């Protein structure tokens, strides 16, 4: 189960909710476009689901307007064993990249020698979903906005 921790840390959050409106200052122009500041779209609750090599992962990422985040992760292996993780930290958007710095990894402070970060170059498909690429590790992600009470 410890093998899953790095994958859980590198996974970014989850976006896109039909229950949450776009942020203030955003004018929706169509199902695939918007006018305004992309950073104002980020606060909210986001979902990312993935499956690879028999392992299913579900991540709920809450990006706060105060630039803090909470991430809940559930990993189910091919035999049905389940592991849950909970992480916290701070986030920022630099105009191109969504960057997260972890301050708590499964309830514990991370090692100062190996402080975990997750950085994804993002682009919005709509105000309710975005895609990201981690150019260092080659990971591609897709987030969609969900209701704030969404559970793992």
Tab-separated table of C-alpha atoms in Angstrom:
chain	number	residue	atom	x	y	z
A	1	UNK	CA	0.000	0.000	0.000
A	2	UNK	CA	2.945	2.361	0.540
A	3	UNK	CA	3.659	2.101	-3.185
A	4	UNK	CA	0.384	3.917	-3.865
A	5	UNK	CA	1.338	6.952	-1.762
A	6	UNK	CA	3.567	8.607	-4.411
A	7	UNK	CA	0.901	8.049	-7.044
A	8	UNK	CA	-1.706	9.530	-4.737
A	9	UNK	CA	0.502	12.547	-4.072
A	10	UNK	CA	1.137	13.194	-7.747
A	11	UNK	CA	-2.510	12.960	-8.623
A	12	UNK	CA	-4.087	16.275	-8.686
A	13	UNK	CA	-7.500	16.907	-7.823
A	14	UNK	CA	-10.851	16.748	-9.229
A	15	UNK	CA	-12.857	19.547	-10.861
A	16	UNK	CA	-16.122	20.220	-12.641
A	17	UNK	CA	-19.464	20.380	-10.874
A	18	UNK	CA	-22.881	20.785	-12.233
A	19	UNK	CA	-23.825	21.892	-8.721
A	20	UNK	CA	-21.387	24.806	-8.476
A	21	UNK	CA	-21.514	27.841	-10.715
A	22	UNK	CA	-18.370	29.272	-12.316
A	23	UNK	CA	-16.474	31.760	-10.174
A	24	UNK	CA	-17.310	35.431	-10.117
A	25	UNK	CA	-15.973	37.405	-13.051
A	26	UNK	CA	-16.530	34.506	-15.453
A	27	UNK	CA	-18.855	34.910	-18.395
A	28	UNK	CA	-19.790	31.589	-19.901
A	29	UNK	CA	-19.908	31.958	-23.680
A	30	UNK	CA	-20.618	28.360	-24.707
A	31	UNK	CA	-20.251	24.799	-23.502
A	32	UNK	CA	-16.569	24.899	-24.412
A	33	UNK	CA	-15.486	28.461	-23.744
A	34	UNK	CA	-15.485	31.265	-21.209
A	35	UNK	CA	-14.206	34.765	-20.779
A	36	UNK	CA	-12.452	35.769	-17.576
A	37	UNK	CA	-9.705	34.769	-15.189
A	38	UNK	CA	-9.110	30.979	-15.148
A	39	UNK	CA	-7.841	31.229	-11.557
A	40	UNK	CA	-11.327	32.219	-10.424
A	41	UNK	CA	-12.636	28.907	-11.801
A	42	UNK	CA	-10.364	26.782	-9.606
A	43	UNK	CA	-11.869	27.133	-6.104
A	44	UNK	CA	-14.356	24.351	-5.496
A	45	UNK	CA	-14.579	20.572	-5.335
A	46	UNK	CA	-13.064	18.496	-8.129
A	47	UNK	CA	-13.117	14.784	-8.941
A	48	UNK	CA	-10.538	12.701	-10.754
A	49	UNK	CA	-11.074	9.013	-11.426
A	50	UNK	CA	-8.581	6.704	-13.083
A	51	UNK	CA	-7.914	3.032	-13.678
A	52	UNK	CA	-4.613	1.453	-14.673
A	53	UNK	CA	-3.244	-2.072	-14.393
A	54	UNK	CA	-6.205	-3.247	-12.308
A	55	UNK	CA	-5.935	-0.384	-9.804
A	56	UNK	CA	-8.818	2.081	-9.533
A	57	UNK	CA	-8.185	5.484	-7.980
A	58	UNK	CA	-10.726	8.116	-6.997
A	59	UNK	CA	-9.562	11.538	-5.819
A	60	UNK	CA	-11.581	14.410	-4.428
A	61	UNK	CA	-9.673	17.681	-4.386
A	62	UNK	CA	-11.078	20.734	-2.633
A	63	UNK	CA	-9.338	23.949	-3.686
A	64	UNK	CA	-10.211	26.715	-1.243
A	65	UNK	CA	-10.515	30.384	-2.159
A	66	UNK	CA	-7.881	30.935	0.574
A	67	UNK	CA	-5.409	28.891	-1.552
A	68	UNK	CA	-5.449	25.903	0.783
A	69	UNK	CA	-6.416	22.434	-0.446
A	70	UNK	CA	-7.646	19.128	0.920
A	71	UNK	CA	-7.314	15.908	-1.041
A	72	UNK	CA	-9.006	12.593	-0.246
A	73	UNK	CA	-7.832	9.535	-2.188
A	74	UNK	CA	-9.233	6.005	-2.356
A	75	UNK	CA	-7.222	3.295	-4.104
A	76	UNK	CA	-8.733	-0.123	-4.847
A	77	UNK	CA	-6.391	-2.826	-6.127
A	78	UNK	CA	-7.257	-5.735	-8.417
A	79	UNK	CA	-8.062	-7.976	-5.419
A	80	UNK	CA	-10.494	-5.426	-3.969
A	81	UNK	CA	-8.255	-4.200	-1.153
A	82	UNK	CA	-8.898	-0.549	-0.385
A	83	UNK	CA	-6.591	2.152	0.972
A	84	UNK	CA	-7.673	5.697	1.831
A	85	UNK	CA	-5.395	8.727	2.115
A	86	UNK	CA	-5.970	12.327	3.201
A	87	UNK	CA	-3.633	15.196	2.324
A	88	UNK	CA	-3.556	18.968	2.810
A	89	UNK	CA	-1.506	21.899	1.672
A	90	UNK	CA	-1.485	25.120	-0.308
A	91	UNK	CA	-2.109	25.796	-3.991
A	92	UNK	CA	-1.441	28.505	-6.528
A	93	UNK	CA	-2.111	29.137	-10.185
A	94	UNK	CA	0.616	31.025	-12.054
A	95	UNK	CA	-1.387	31.629	-15.227
A	96	UNK	CA	-0.290	28.322	-16.772
A	97	UNK	CA	0.299	25.766	-14.008
A	98	UNK	CA	-1.739	24.589	-11.051
A	99	UNK	CA	0.826	23.997	-8.307
A	100	UNK	CA	0.190	22.216	-5.018
A	101	UNK	CA	2.558	22.030	-2.058
A	102	UNK	CA	1.710	19.337	0.480
A	103	UNK	CA	1.924	20.299	4.168
A	104	UNK	CA	0.264	17.120	5.481
A	105	UNK	CA	0.531	13.664	3.940
A	106	UNK	CA	-1.964	11.233	5.438
A	107	UNK	CA	-2.046	13.278	8.644
A	108	UNK	CA	1.727	13.598	8.998
A	109	UNK	CA	4.041	16.441	8.006
A	110	UNK	CA	6.129	15.472	4.971
A	111	UNK	CA	9.867	15.013	5.231
A	112	UNK	CA	11.787	18.268	4.830
A	113	UNK	CA	14.198	16.371	2.611
A	114	UNK	CA	11.461	15.316	0.198
A	115	UNK	CA	8.734	17.976	0.309
A	116	UNK	CA	6.010	16.845	-2.096
A	117	UNK	CA	4.773	19.140	-4.845
A	118	UNK	CA	2.372	18.506	-7.725
A	119	UNK	CA	2.522	20.763	-10.788
A	120	UNK	CA	0.257	20.449	-13.812
A	121	UNK	CA	-0.006	22.697	-16.843
A	122	UNK	CA	-3.762	23.061	-17.144
A	123	UNK	CA	-6.294	24.060	-19.770
A	124	UNK	CA	-10.037	24.344	-19.291
A	125	UNK	CA	-12.378	22.359	-21.529
A	126	UNK	CA	-15.250	24.310	-19.940
A	127	UNK	CA	-15.838	26.148	-16.648
A	128	UNK	CA	-16.665	22.726	-15.182
A	129	UNK	CA	-13.680	20.668	-16.325
A	130	UNK	CA	-10.010	20.937	-17.092
A	131	UNK	CA	-7.129	18.795	-18.224
A	132	UNK	CA	-3.575	18.873	-16.998
A	133	UNK	CA	-0.150	17.598	-17.932
A	134	UNK	CA	2.737	16.933	-15.564
A	135	UNK	CA	5.671	17.468	-17.905
A	136	UNK	CA	8.191	16.044	-15.411
A	137	UNK	CA	6.498	12.657	-14.938
A	138	UNK	CA	4.463	12.588	-18.153
A	139	UNK	CA	1.123	12.182	-16.351
A	140	UNK	CA	-2.071	13.454	-17.955
A	141	UNK	CA	-5.073	14.209	-15.780
A	142	UNK	CA	-8.711	15.205	-16.195
A	143	UNK	CA	-10.798	16.887	-13.488
A	144	UNK	CA	-14.479	17.665	-13.331
A	145	UNK	CA	-16.316	19.852	-10.860
A	146	UNK	CA	-18.601	18.028	-8.433
A	147	UNK	CA	-20.901	18.945	-5.548
A	148	UNK	CA	-19.119	19.964	-2.364
A	149	UNK	CA	-20.606	16.982	-0.480
A	150	UNK	CA	-19.207	14.379	-2.921
A	151	UNK	CA	-17.661	11.414	-1.096
A	152	UNK	CA	-15.005	8.851	-2.005
